[in-house]
Coordinates of C-alpha atoms in Angstrom, one line a residue:
Chain A
M1134 CA 128.8 -47.1 95.5
V1135 CA 125.7 -47.9 93.6
D1136 CA 127.5 -49.0 90.5
Q1137 CA 129.3 -51.7 92.4
D1138 CA 126.2 -53.7 92.5
T1139 CA 125.8 -54.1 88.7
P1140 CA 124.9 -57.6 87.4
P1141 CA 128.3 -58.4 86.0
R1142 CA 129.9 -57.7 89.4
R1143 CA 127.3 -59.7 91.1
A1144 CA 127.9 -62.6 88.9
R1145 CA 131.7 -62.3 89.4
L1146 CA 131.2 -62.3 93.1
A1147 CA 128.9 -65.3 92.9
S1148 CA 131.3 -67.3 90.8
T1149 CA 134.2 -66.5 93.1
G1150 CA 132.0 -67.5 96.1
A1151 CA 131.1 -70.7 94.2
R1152 CA 134.7 -71.6 93.5
A1153 CA 135.7 -70.9 97.1
A1154 CA 132.9 -73.2 98.2
V1155 CA 134.0 -75.9 95.9
E1156 CA 137.5 -75.6 97.0
T1157 CA 136.6 -75.9 100.7
V1158 CA 134.6 -79.0 100.0
F1159 CA 136.9 -80.8 97.6
G1160 CA 140.2 -79.2 98.2
E1161 CA 142.2 -77.3 95.6
Q1162 CA 143.5 -79.4 92.7
P1163 CA 147.2 -79.9 93.2
R1164 CA 149.1 -77.8 90.7
G1165 CA 151.4 -80.7 89.7
D1166 CA 148.4 -82.8 88.6
K1167 CA 147.4 -80.1 86.1
V1168 CA 150.9 -79.7 84.7
S1169 CA 151.6 -83.4 84.4
G1170 CA 148.2 -84.0 82.7
L1171 CA 148.9 -81.3 80.2
V1172 CA 152.4 -82.5 79.5
F1173 CA 151.3 -86.0 78.9
R1174 CA 148.5 -85.0 76.7
S1175 CA 150.8 -82.8 74.6
L1176 CA 153.3 -85.7 74.2
M1177 CA 150.5 -88.0 72.9
M1178 CA 149.3 -85.4 70.5
L1179 CA 153.0 -84.9 69.3
A1180 CA 153.2 -88.6 68.7
L1181 CA 150.0 -88.6 66.6
A1182 CA 151.2 -85.5 64.7
M1183 CA 154.5 -87.2 63.8
A1184 CA 152.7 -90.2 62.4
L1185 CA 150.3 -88.1 60.4
V1186 CA 153.0 -85.7 59.2
M1187 CA 155.0 -88.6 57.9
L1188 CA 152.1 -90.1 56.0
V1189 CA 150.9 -86.8 54.6
S1190 CA 154.3 -85.7 53.5
L1191 CA 154.9 -89.1 51.9
I1192 CA 151.7 -88.8 49.8
I1193 CA 152.3 -85.1 48.9
Y1194 CA 155.9 -85.6 48.0
S1195 CA 155.2 -88.7 45.9
A1196 CA 152.3 -86.9 44.1
W1197 CA 154.5 -83.9 43.4
R1198 CA 157.4 -86.0 42.1
G1199 CA 155.2 -88.3 40.2
W1200 CA 152.8 -85.7 38.9
G1201 CA 154.1 -85.7 35.4
R1202 CA 153.2 -89.4 35.0
L1203 CA 149.8 -89.6 36.8
D1204 CA 148.1 -90.5 33.5
L1205 CA 146.3 -93.4 31.9
D1206 CA 149.5 -94.7 30.2
M1207 CA 151.0 -95.3 33.6
I1208 CA 148.2 -97.8 34.3
T1209 CA 147.8 -99.5 30.9
E1210 CA 151.3 -99.3 29.2
K1211 CA 154.0 -101.9 29.4
P1212 CA 157.3 -101.2 31.2
S1213 CA 160.2 -100.2 29.2
R1214 CA 163.9 -99.7 29.8
I1215 CA 164.3 -97.6 26.7
R1216 CA 161.3 -95.2 26.7
P1217 CA 160.4 -94.4 30.3
E1218 CA 158.3 -91.4 29.3
R1219 CA 155.7 -93.8 27.7
A1220 CA 156.2 -96.9 30.0
G1221 CA 153.7 -97.9 32.6
Y1222 CA 152.6 -100.5 35.1
G1223 CA 150.2 -102.6 33.1
P1224 CA 151.7 -106.1 33.4
A1225 CA 152.8 -105.3 37.0
L1226 CA 149.3 -104.2 38.1
L1227 CA 147.7 -107.2 36.5
G1228 CA 150.4 -109.5 38.0
S1229 CA 149.7 -108.1 41.4
L1230 CA 145.9 -108.5 41.0
Y1231 CA 146.4 -112.1 39.8
M1232 CA 148.6 -112.9 42.7
I1233 CA 146.2 -111.3 45.2
L1234 CA 143.3 -113.3 43.8
G1235 CA 145.4 -116.4 44.3
V1236 CA 146.2 -115.4 47.8
I1237 CA 142.6 -114.9 48.6
V1238 CA 141.6 -118.3 47.1
L1239 CA 144.4 -120.1 49.1
V1240 CA 144.4 -118.1 52.4
V1241 CA 140.7 -118.1 53.2
P1242 CA 140.0 -121.8 53.4
I1243 CA 143.4 -122.7 54.9
G1244 CA 143.4 -119.8 57.4
V1245 CA 139.8 -120.2 58.4
G1246 CA 140.1 -123.9 58.6
A1247 CA 143.1 -123.7 60.9
A1248 CA 141.3 -121.1 63.1
V1249 CA 138.2 -123.3 63.4
Y1250 CA 140.3 -126.3 64.4
L1251 CA 142.3 -124.3 67.0
E1252 CA 139.2 -122.6 68.5
E1253 CA 136.5 -125.3 68.2
Y1254 CA 138.2 -128.7 68.1
A1255 CA 141.7 -128.5 69.6
K1256 CA 142.0 -129.4 73.3
R1257 CA 143.9 -126.6 74.9
D1258 CA 145.8 -128.7 77.3
R1259 CA 147.5 -130.9 74.7
W1260 CA 151.2 -130.0 74.3
Y1261 CA 151.1 -130.2 70.5
N1262 CA 148.2 -127.8 70.3
R1263 CA 150.0 -125.3 72.5
L1264 CA 153.1 -125.8 70.3
I1265 CA 151.1 -125.0 67.2
E1266 CA 149.6 -121.9 68.7
L1267 CA 153.0 -120.6 69.8
N1268 CA 154.4 -121.2 66.4
I1269 CA 151.7 -119.5 64.6
Q1270 CA 152.3 -116.4 66.8
N1271 CA 156.0 -116.6 66.0
L1272 CA 155.4 -117.1 62.3
A1273 CA 153.5 -113.9 62.2
G1274 CA 156.7 -112.1 63.1
V1275 CA 159.1 -113.8 60.6
P1276 CA 160.6 -111.4 58.1
S1277 CA 159.1 -111.6 54.7
I1278 CA 162.5 -112.2 53.0
V1279 CA 162.6 -115.6 54.8
F1280 CA 159.4 -116.6 53.2
G1281 CA 160.9 -115.5 49.9
I1282 CA 163.8 -118.0 50.4
L1283 CA 161.3 -120.6 51.4
G1284 CA 159.2 -120.0 48.3
L1285 CA 162.3 -120.1 46.1
A1286 CA 163.6 -123.4 47.6
F1287 CA 160.4 -125.4 48.0
I1288 CA 157.9 -123.9 45.6
A1289 CA 159.8 -122.4 42.7
R1290 CA 162.3 -125.2 42.8
G1291 CA 162.7 -128.2 45.0
P1292 CA 159.8 -130.5 45.7
I1293 CA 157.0 -128.5 44.1
G1294 CA 159.1 -126.9 41.3
L1295 CA 156.5 -124.6 39.8
G1296 CA 159.1 -122.4 38.5
L1297 CA 159.2 -118.6 38.7
V1298 CA 155.6 -117.9 37.9
V1299 CA 152.6 -116.1 39.3
A1300 CA 151.4 -119.1 41.2
T1301 CA 154.7 -119.3 43.0
G1302 CA 154.3 -115.7 44.0
S1303 CA 150.8 -116.4 45.2
I1304 CA 151.8 -119.4 47.3
T1305 CA 154.7 -117.5 48.9
L1306 CA 152.6 -114.5 49.8
T1307 CA 149.9 -116.9 51.1
L1308 CA 152.5 -118.5 53.5
L1309 CA 153.6 -115.0 54.5
V1310 CA 150.1 -113.7 55.6
L1311 CA 148.6 -117.0 56.7
P1312 CA 149.5 -116.5 60.4
T1313 CA 147.8 -113.1 60.3
V1314 CA 144.6 -114.5 58.9
I1315 CA 144.6 -117.4 61.3
I1316 CA 145.0 -115.0 64.3
A1317 CA 142.3 -112.7 63.0
A1318 CA 139.9 -115.5 62.3
R1319 CA 140.5 -117.0 65.7
E1320 CA 139.8 -113.7 67.4
A1321 CA 136.5 -113.4 65.4
I1322 CA 135.5 -117.0 66.2
R1323 CA 136.3 -116.5 69.9
A1324 CA 134.1 -113.4 69.9
V1325 CA 131.1 -115.5 69.1
P1326 CA 129.4 -116.0 72.5
P1327 CA 129.4 -119.7 73.8
S1328 CA 125.6 -119.3 74.5
I1329 CA 125.1 -119.3 70.7
R1330 CA 126.9 -122.6 70.4
E1331 CA 125.0 -124.0 73.4
G1332 CA 121.6 -122.9 71.9
S1333 CA 122.4 -124.6 68.6
L1334 CA 123.7 -127.8 70.2
A1335 CA 120.7 -128.0 72.5
L1336 CA 118.4 -128.1 69.4
G1337 CA 120.2 -131.3 68.3
A1338 CA 122.5 -129.7 65.7
T1339 CA 125.9 -131.5 65.4
Q1340 CA 129.1 -129.7 66.2
W1341 CA 129.8 -129.2 62.5
Q1342 CA 126.3 -127.8 61.8
T1343 CA 126.8 -125.4 64.8
I1344 CA 130.1 -124.3 63.4
S1345 CA 129.1 -123.9 59.8
R1346 CA 125.6 -122.4 60.3
Q1347 CA 126.0 -120.4 63.5
V1348 CA 129.6 -119.7 64.5
L1349 CA 131.1 -119.0 61.0
P1350 CA 128.3 -116.7 59.8
A1351 CA 128.5 -114.8 63.1
A1352 CA 132.3 -114.5 62.8
A1353 CA 132.3 -113.7 59.1
P1354 CA 132.6 -109.9 59.4
G1355 CA 135.7 -110.2 61.6
I1356 CA 137.2 -112.9 59.4
L1357 CA 136.6 -110.8 56.3
T1358 CA 138.3 -107.8 57.8
G1359 CA 141.3 -109.8 58.8
V1360 CA 141.6 -111.3 55.4
I1361 CA 141.4 -108.0 53.6
L1362 CA 144.0 -106.4 55.8
A1363 CA 146.3 -109.4 55.3
V1364 CA 145.8 -109.3 51.6
A1365 CA 146.6 -105.6 51.6
R1366 CA 149.9 -106.4 53.3
A1367 CA 150.6 -109.1 50.7
M1368 CA 149.9 -106.6 48.0
G1369 CA 152.6 -104.3 49.2
E1370 CA 155.3 -106.9 49.7
A1371 CA 158.4 -106.6 47.3
A1372 CA 161.1 -108.5 49.2
P1373 CA 159.8 -112.1 48.9
L1374 CA 158.7 -111.6 45.3
L1375 CA 162.3 -110.5 44.3
L1376 CA 163.4 -114.0 45.3
V1377 CA 160.7 -115.9 43.6
G1378 CA 161.2 -114.2 40.3
A1379 CA 159.0 -111.2 39.9
A1380 CA 160.8 -109.6 36.9
G1381 CA 161.2 -105.9 36.4
F1382 CA 160.6 -105.2 32.8
T1383 CA 158.5 -108.0 31.4
P1384 CA 156.3 -106.7 28.5
F1385 CA 154.0 -109.8 28.7
L1386 CA 150.8 -110.1 30.6
P1387 CA 151.2 -112.8 33.2
L1388 CA 149.8 -116.3 33.1
L1389 CA 149.2 -118.3 36.2
F1390 CA 151.6 -121.2 35.7
D1391 CA 153.7 -120.0 32.8
G1392 CA 156.0 -117.2 31.8
Q1393 CA 157.5 -114.1 33.4
Y1394 CA 155.5 -111.9 35.7
S1395 CA 155.9 -108.7 37.7
A1396 CA 154.2 -107.1 40.6
L1397 CA 153.6 -103.4 41.5
P1398 CA 156.0 -103.1 44.3
V1399 CA 158.8 -104.9 42.4
Q1400 CA 158.2 -102.7 39.4
I1401 CA 158.4 -99.6 41.5
Y1402 CA 161.6 -100.8 42.9
R1403 CA 163.1 -101.6 39.5
N1404 CA 162.1 -98.2 38.1
A1405 CA 163.4 -96.4 41.2
V1406 CA 166.9 -97.8 40.8
E1407 CA 167.1 -96.7 37.1
P1408 CA 169.4 -93.7 36.7
R1409 CA 167.3 -91.6 34.3
E1410 CA 165.0 -88.9 35.7
E1411 CA 161.9 -90.1 33.9
F1412 CA 162.2 -93.4 35.7
Q1413 CA 162.1 -91.6 39.0
T1414 CA 159.0 -89.8 38.0
L1415 CA 157.4 -93.1 37.0
A1416 CA 158.4 -94.7 40.3
F1417 CA 156.7 -91.9 42.3
A1418 CA 153.6 -92.2 40.1
G1419 CA 153.7 -96.0 40.9
V1420 CA 153.7 -95.2 44.6
I1421 CA 150.6 -93.2 44.3
L1422 CA 149.0 -96.0 42.1
M1423 CA 149.7 -98.5 44.8
L1424 CA 148.5 -96.3 47.6
V1425 CA 145.2 -95.8 45.8
V1426 CA 144.9 -99.6 45.4
L1427 CA 145.6 -100.2 49.0
L1428 CA 143.4 -97.5 50.2
A1429 CA 140.6 -98.9 48.1
M1430 CA 141.1 -102.3 49.7
N1431 CA 141.2 -100.9 53.2
S1432 CA 138.1 -98.8 52.7
F1433 CA 136.3 -101.9 51.5
A1434 CA 137.4 -103.7 54.7
V1435 CA 136.1 -100.8 56.8
W1436 CA 132.8 -100.7 54.9
L1437 CA 132.4 -104.5 55.3
R1438 CA 133.1 -104.3 59.0
N1439 CA 130.6 -101.5 59.5
R1440 CA 128.0 -103.1 57.4
Y1441 CA 128.0 -106.5 59.1
E1442 CA 129.1 -105.6 62.6
R1443 CA 127.0 -107.3 65.2
R1444 CA 126.5 -106.9 68.9
W1445 CA 125.6 -109.5 71.3
Chain B
M480 CA 123.5 -138.2 106.0
R481 CA 121.6 -140.0 103.3
P482 CA 119.1 -138.1 101.3
Q483 CA 115.6 -139.2 101.9
Q484 CA 114.3 -141.4 99.2
V485 CA 110.8 -140.7 98.5
T486 CA 108.8 -143.5 96.9
M487 CA 105.7 -142.7 95.0
E488 CA 104.0 -146.1 94.8
R489 CA 100.6 -144.5 95.3
K490 CA 100.9 -142.5 92.1
D491 CA 103.1 -144.8 90.0
A492 CA 100.1 -146.6 88.6
E493 CA 98.7 -143.5 86.9
R494 CA 101.9 -141.7 86.1
E495 CA 104.4 -142.6 83.4
A496 CA 108.0 -141.9 84.2
V497 CA 109.8 -140.2 81.3
F498 CA 113.1 -140.0 83.1
E499 CA 114.3 -142.5 85.7
L500 CA 117.4 -141.4 87.5
R501 CA 119.2 -144.2 89.5
N502 CA 122.0 -143.1 91.8
V503 CA 123.1 -140.4 89.5
S504 CA 126.4 -138.6 90.4
V505 CA 128.0 -135.9 88.3
F506 CA 131.7 -135.1 88.5
Y507 CA 133.8 -132.3 87.0
G508 CA 137.2 -133.9 87.0
S509 CA 137.7 -135.3 90.4
Q510 CA 135.3 -132.8 91.9
K511 CA 131.8 -134.2 92.7
A512 CA 129.0 -131.8 91.8
V513 CA 125.9 -133.9 92.3
N514 CA 125.8 -137.0 94.6
D515 CA 123.6 -140.0 94.3
V516 CA 120.3 -138.6 93.0
S517 CA 117.4 -141.1 92.4
M518 CA 114.1 -139.8 91.1
D519 CA 111.5 -140.3 88.5
I520 CA 110.2 -137.5 86.3
Y521 CA 106.7 -137.9 84.9
R522 CA 105.2 -137.3 81.6
N523 CA 103.2 -134.0 81.1
T524 CA 104.1 -132.6 84.4
I525 CA 106.2 -129.6 85.4
T526 CA 109.0 -130.7 87.7
A527 CA 110.9 -128.0 89.5
L528 CA 114.4 -128.4 90.9
I529 CA 115.0 -125.9 93.7
G530 CA 117.8 -125.3 96.2
P531 CA 120.4 -122.8 97.1
S532 CA 123.2 -121.7 94.8
G533 CA 125.8 -124.4 94.1
C534 CA 123.5 -127.2 95.0
G535 CA 123.9 -128.8 91.6
K536 CA 120.5 -128.3 90.2
S537 CA 121.7 -126.9 86.9
T538 CA 124.2 -129.6 86.7
L539 CA 121.6 -132.2 87.3
L540 CA 119.3 -130.6 84.7
R541 CA 122.1 -130.5 82.1
S542 CA 122.8 -134.2 82.7
L543 CA 119.2 -134.9 81.3
N544 CA 120.1 -133.9 77.7
R545 CA 123.8 -134.6 77.9
M546 CA 124.8 -130.9 77.7
N547 CA 127.3 -131.8 80.3
D548 CA 129.2 -133.7 77.6
L549 CA 130.3 -130.3 76.3
I550 CA 132.3 -129.6 79.4
P551 CA 135.6 -131.3 79.3
D552 CA 136.1 -133.8 82.1
A553 CA 132.5 -133.9 83.1
R554 CA 131.4 -137.4 83.9
V555 CA 128.0 -138.9 84.9
E556 CA 127.8 -142.0 87.0
G557 CA 124.7 -144.0 87.7
E558 CA 121.9 -144.5 85.3
V559 CA 119.7 -142.0 83.6
L560 CA 116.9 -143.9 81.8
Y561 CA 114.9 -142.0 79.2
Q562 CA 111.7 -143.9 78.4
G563 CA 113.4 -147.0 79.7
A564 CA 116.6 -146.6 77.7
D565 CA 120.0 -145.8 79.2
M566 CA 120.8 -142.3 77.9
Y567 CA 124.5 -142.7 78.7
S568 CA 125.0 -145.9 76.9
P569 CA 128.0 -145.8 74.6
R570 CA 125.7 -146.5 71.6
V571 CA 123.7 -143.3 72.2
N572 CA 124.8 -140.2 70.3
P573 CA 124.3 -137.1 72.4
V574 CA 123.0 -135.3 69.3
Q575 CA 120.1 -137.8 69.1
V576 CA 119.3 -137.2 72.7
R577 CA 119.1 -133.4 72.2
K578 CA 116.8 -133.8 69.3
K579 CA 114.2 -135.3 71.7
I580 CA 115.0 -133.1 74.7
G581 CA 115.1 -129.4 74.2
M582 CA 116.5 -126.7 76.4
V583 CA 115.9 -123.1 77.3
F584 CA 118.7 -121.3 79.0
Q585 CA 119.1 -118.8 81.8
R586 CA 119.8 -115.8 79.6
P587 CA 117.9 -115.5 76.4
N588 CA 120.3 -116.6 73.7
P589 CA 118.7 -116.0 70.3
F590 CA 120.9 -116.5 67.2
P591 CA 122.1 -113.3 65.6
K592 CA 119.5 -113.9 62.8
S593 CA 116.0 -112.9 62.0
I594 CA 113.1 -114.0 64.2
Y595 CA 112.0 -116.4 61.4
D596 CA 115.4 -117.9 61.0
N597 CA 115.8 -118.4 64.7
V598 CA 112.7 -120.6 64.8
A599 CA 113.4 -122.3 61.5
F600 CA 117.0 -123.2 62.4
G601 CA 116.2 -126.3 64.3
P602 CA 113.7 -127.8 61.9
R603 CA 116.0 -127.0 58.9
T604 CA 119.0 -128.5 60.6
L605 CA 117.2 -131.6 61.6
G606 CA 115.9 -131.9 58.1
M607 CA 112.2 -131.7 59.1
T608 CA 109.9 -131.8 56.1
G609 CA 106.8 -129.7 55.6
D610 CA 105.9 -126.1 55.0
M611 CA 108.5 -124.2 57.0
D612 CA 106.2 -121.1 57.2
E613 CA 103.7 -123.3 58.9
I614 CA 106.2 -124.9 61.3
V615 CA 107.5 -121.4 62.3
E616 CA 104.0 -120.1 62.8
R617 CA 103.0 -123.0 64.9
A618 CA 106.0 -122.7 67.1
L619 CA 105.6 -119.0 67.6
R620 CA 101.9 -119.5 68.4
G621 CA 102.9 -122.2 70.8
A622 CA 105.2 -119.8 72.5
A623 CA 102.5 -117.1 72.6
L624 CA 104.6 -114.9 70.5
W625 CA 102.9 -114.9 67.1
D626 CA 100.8 -111.8 67.6
D627 CA 103.8 -109.8 68.8
V628 CA 106.0 -110.6 65.9
K629 CA 104.0 -111.8 62.9
D630 CA 104.5 -108.5 61.1
R631 CA 108.3 -108.4 61.7
L632 CA 109.4 -112.0 61.2
K633 CA 112.4 -110.8 59.1
D634 CA 113.6 -108.4 61.8
N635 CA 116.7 -109.3 63.8
A636 CA 115.9 -111.1 67.0
Y637 CA 118.1 -108.8 69.0
G638 CA 115.6 -106.0 68.6
M639 CA 113.1 -107.8 70.8
S640 CA 112.7 -107.3 74.6
G641 CA 114.3 -109.8 77.0
G642 CA 110.9 -111.4 77.6
Q643 CA 110.2 -111.7 74.0
Q644 CA 113.7 -113.1 73.3
Q645 CA 113.1 -115.8 75.9
R646 CA 109.8 -116.7 74.4
L647 CA 111.5 -116.9 71.1
C648 CA 114.0 -119.3 72.6
I649 CA 111.0 -121.4 73.8
A650 CA 109.5 -121.2 70.3
R651 CA 112.8 -122.3 68.9
A652 CA 112.9 -125.3 71.3
I653 CA 109.4 -126.4 70.5
A654 CA 109.8 -126.0 66.8
T655 CA 111.7 -129.2 66.6
E656 CA 108.9 -131.0 68.4
P657 CA 110.9 -132.5 71.3
E658 CA 109.3 -134.6 74.0
V659 CA 110.8 -132.8 76.9
I660 CA 111.9 -129.2 77.5
L661 CA 114.5 -128.5 80.1
M662 CA 114.5 -124.9 81.4
D663 CA 117.5 -123.6 83.3
E664 CA 116.2 -120.6 85.4
P665 CA 114.3 -119.3 82.4
C666 CA 113.0 -116.2 84.1
S667 CA 116.1 -115.1 86.1
A668 CA 117.0 -112.4 83.6
L669 CA 113.4 -111.1 83.2
D670 CA 111.1 -108.6 84.8
P671 CA 108.0 -109.8 86.7
V672 CA 105.5 -109.2 83.8
S673 CA 107.6 -111.2 81.4
T674 CA 108.1 -113.8 84.1
G675 CA 104.3 -114.1 84.5
R676 CA 103.9 -114.6 80.8
I677 CA 106.6 -117.4 80.7
E678 CA 104.9 -119.1 83.6
D679 CA 101.5 -119.0 81.9
L680 CA 103.2 -120.4 78.9
M681 CA 104.7 -123.3 80.8
L682 CA 101.3 -124.3 82.1
E683 CA 100.1 -124.4 78.5
L684 CA 103.0 -126.3 77.3
K685 CA 102.8 -129.0 79.8
E686 CA 99.8 -130.4 77.9
R687 CA 102.2 -131.3 75.1
F688 CA 105.5 -131.5 76.7
T689 CA 107.2 -132.7 79.8
I690 CA 108.9 -129.8 81.5
V691 CA 111.8 -129.8 84.0
V692 CA 112.6 -126.4 85.3
V693 CA 115.4 -125.2 87.5
T694 CA 114.5 -122.1 89.5
H695 CA 115.9 -119.9 92.2
N696 CA 112.5 -118.6 92.8
M697 CA 110.5 -120.7 95.3
Q698 CA 107.3 -118.8 94.5
Q699 CA 107.7 -119.7 90.9
A700 CA 108.1 -123.4 91.8
A701 CA 105.1 -123.3 94.0
R702 CA 103.0 -121.5 91.2
V703 CA 103.8 -123.7 88.2
S704 CA 105.2 -127.0 89.1
D705 CA 103.5 -130.3 89.9
M706 CA 106.5 -132.0 91.5
T707 CA 109.3 -130.4 93.3
A708 CA 112.8 -131.6 94.1
F709 CA 114.7 -129.9 96.8
L710 CA 118.5 -130.1 96.6
M711 CA 121.1 -128.9 99.1
V712 CA 124.8 -128.4 99.3
Q713 CA 126.7 -130.9 101.4
M714 CA 130.1 -130.2 102.7
G715 CA 132.7 -132.9 102.5
A716 CA 135.3 -133.7 105.1
D717 CA 137.6 -131.0 103.9
E718 CA 136.8 -127.4 103.1
H719 CA 137.1 -127.8 99.3
S720 CA 134.8 -130.7 98.6
R721 CA 131.2 -129.8 98.4
W722 CA 128.4 -131.3 96.3
G723 CA 124.7 -131.2 95.9
E724 CA 122.3 -133.8 97.2
L725 CA 118.7 -134.5 96.7
V726 CA 117.0 -133.9 100.1
E727 CA 113.4 -134.4 99.2
Y728 CA 111.2 -135.0 96.1
D729 CA 107.5 -134.9 96.3
E730 CA 104.4 -133.2 95.0
T731 CA 104.9 -129.5 95.0
N732 CA 101.9 -129.1 97.4
R733 CA 103.5 -131.3 99.9
I734 CA 107.0 -129.8 99.6
F735 CA 105.6 -126.3 100.3
T736 CA 103.0 -127.2 103.0
N737 CA 104.1 -130.3 104.8
P738 CA 107.6 -131.4 103.8
A739 CA 108.9 -134.6 105.3
D740 CA 112.4 -133.3 105.9
E741 CA 113.2 -130.5 108.3
R742 CA 115.8 -129.0 106.0
T743 CA 113.2 -128.6 103.2
D744 CA 110.9 -126.9 105.7
N745 CA 113.6 -124.5 106.7
Y746 CA 114.4 -123.7 103.1
V747 CA 110.9 -123.2 101.7
S748 CA 109.9 -121.1 104.7
G749 CA 112.9 -118.9 104.1
R750 CA 114.8 -119.7 107.3
I751 CA 117.9 -120.9 105.4
G752 CA 119.3 -120.5 101.9

């Protein structure tokens, strides 16, 4: 019976004893708790896995189908209905970049201005301010095609009548993402503690000086992140641009207020509906190109946020 | 019960009143927060406002640089004279008032900027001329902070300790060269050592500025102030209406050793409040 007292056995006895002691004190954990916890956790992981699998398979499939055209021509060449094997996204890429620049130039001052008004000047208890707030929330959920019709009726034709040009696309996309930018900017402005405003006002700064020199610089990282995410969304929109004249196969480089233009998502769509196999390949290659551009923009947003993030 | 009006005729000859409060009441909407306060605050003294929570001492303090204007529905009745001029006259811009009357808050609230920029913000915003480095150095020396931070002026102010941050806020306030500094429980978020340094600093600063300080800490009032005002909560006829009233205002010495009002005696000796 000597070998029964070996160290492993003693350890086992000790741990059994410890477990018994713990159970006497705290009670045994109900079996149901363990099971339901496990089930819940598995379901969450499954949900995450589904999202990831979709995304990864999309990228892999597009890369596989578009592999033959992941070349420099795809980026620089003009689109063509006749020779898809040499055609590319040059004008469309440039059109998208022009349009996005326009969106940034328009959406930043308007979006931030509206957010500053709502957060810093508007009196919450006035009915018209509440109405504006409610409508901005609703506007963020309006389908993009509706903005396309608005752009066609009021900007391309109608009172503004710019025609079917890049600027029209820019303005339409600006209207589309403006609510998102306003909401993001408001969040960022609201996150600046009131004590900062008080400190500034107590020094004899005016309200405008306080906003422009304290509140906006402190809110800038949050605002920037919101702007970049909104712009990334604008970049990927095809539906409203189809209505305001983004052409499929324009060989010309776009001008702001004149001539035909195209955009990446629209060009991808036009290529995808062509019957020949080479067009399909080109469309998949376009998907990869757009994903790369979007990923670059999102990475930039994350980098900005991390770089300027503040804590109070 | 009417608050006891203390007249200071004996001292008036030698003291110059910076603030004269005449029947000042402060309302938030229809709710009265401070009722009918009359008192004079004298140049180059430290005046302490003491009293239990909710007695309106912070509200009263914030009516001295029109910070209450920032609260919607806040209203001041009566007269607040600053150097003889009605501070609440419609022709007075609150921004002009705050340039002359600085403020330090309960919790240190440095701007999310460098130490240097925190101090320089006021002078720059007010368009003060002169060498900015010199202005910043003078303010930091004035707040007894220069030796601590002279080698890291470009560092973010959030890296400082709480006590240093509060002294930075004082430096920021004196950089614009106001005439009065209002302090709203400036030490309530600080440890005893930092509190001691701020109190020493207050005694230095009163040579150049007039200081009004709200404090929860009676020992602090006794240690630093020249004059003390004791406020108390009054209950109205119904449960919901309550406001602060000035019970007694006198030299600190007298308030703490031989107050005229029994309620003051009870409060400073720790029997109530």
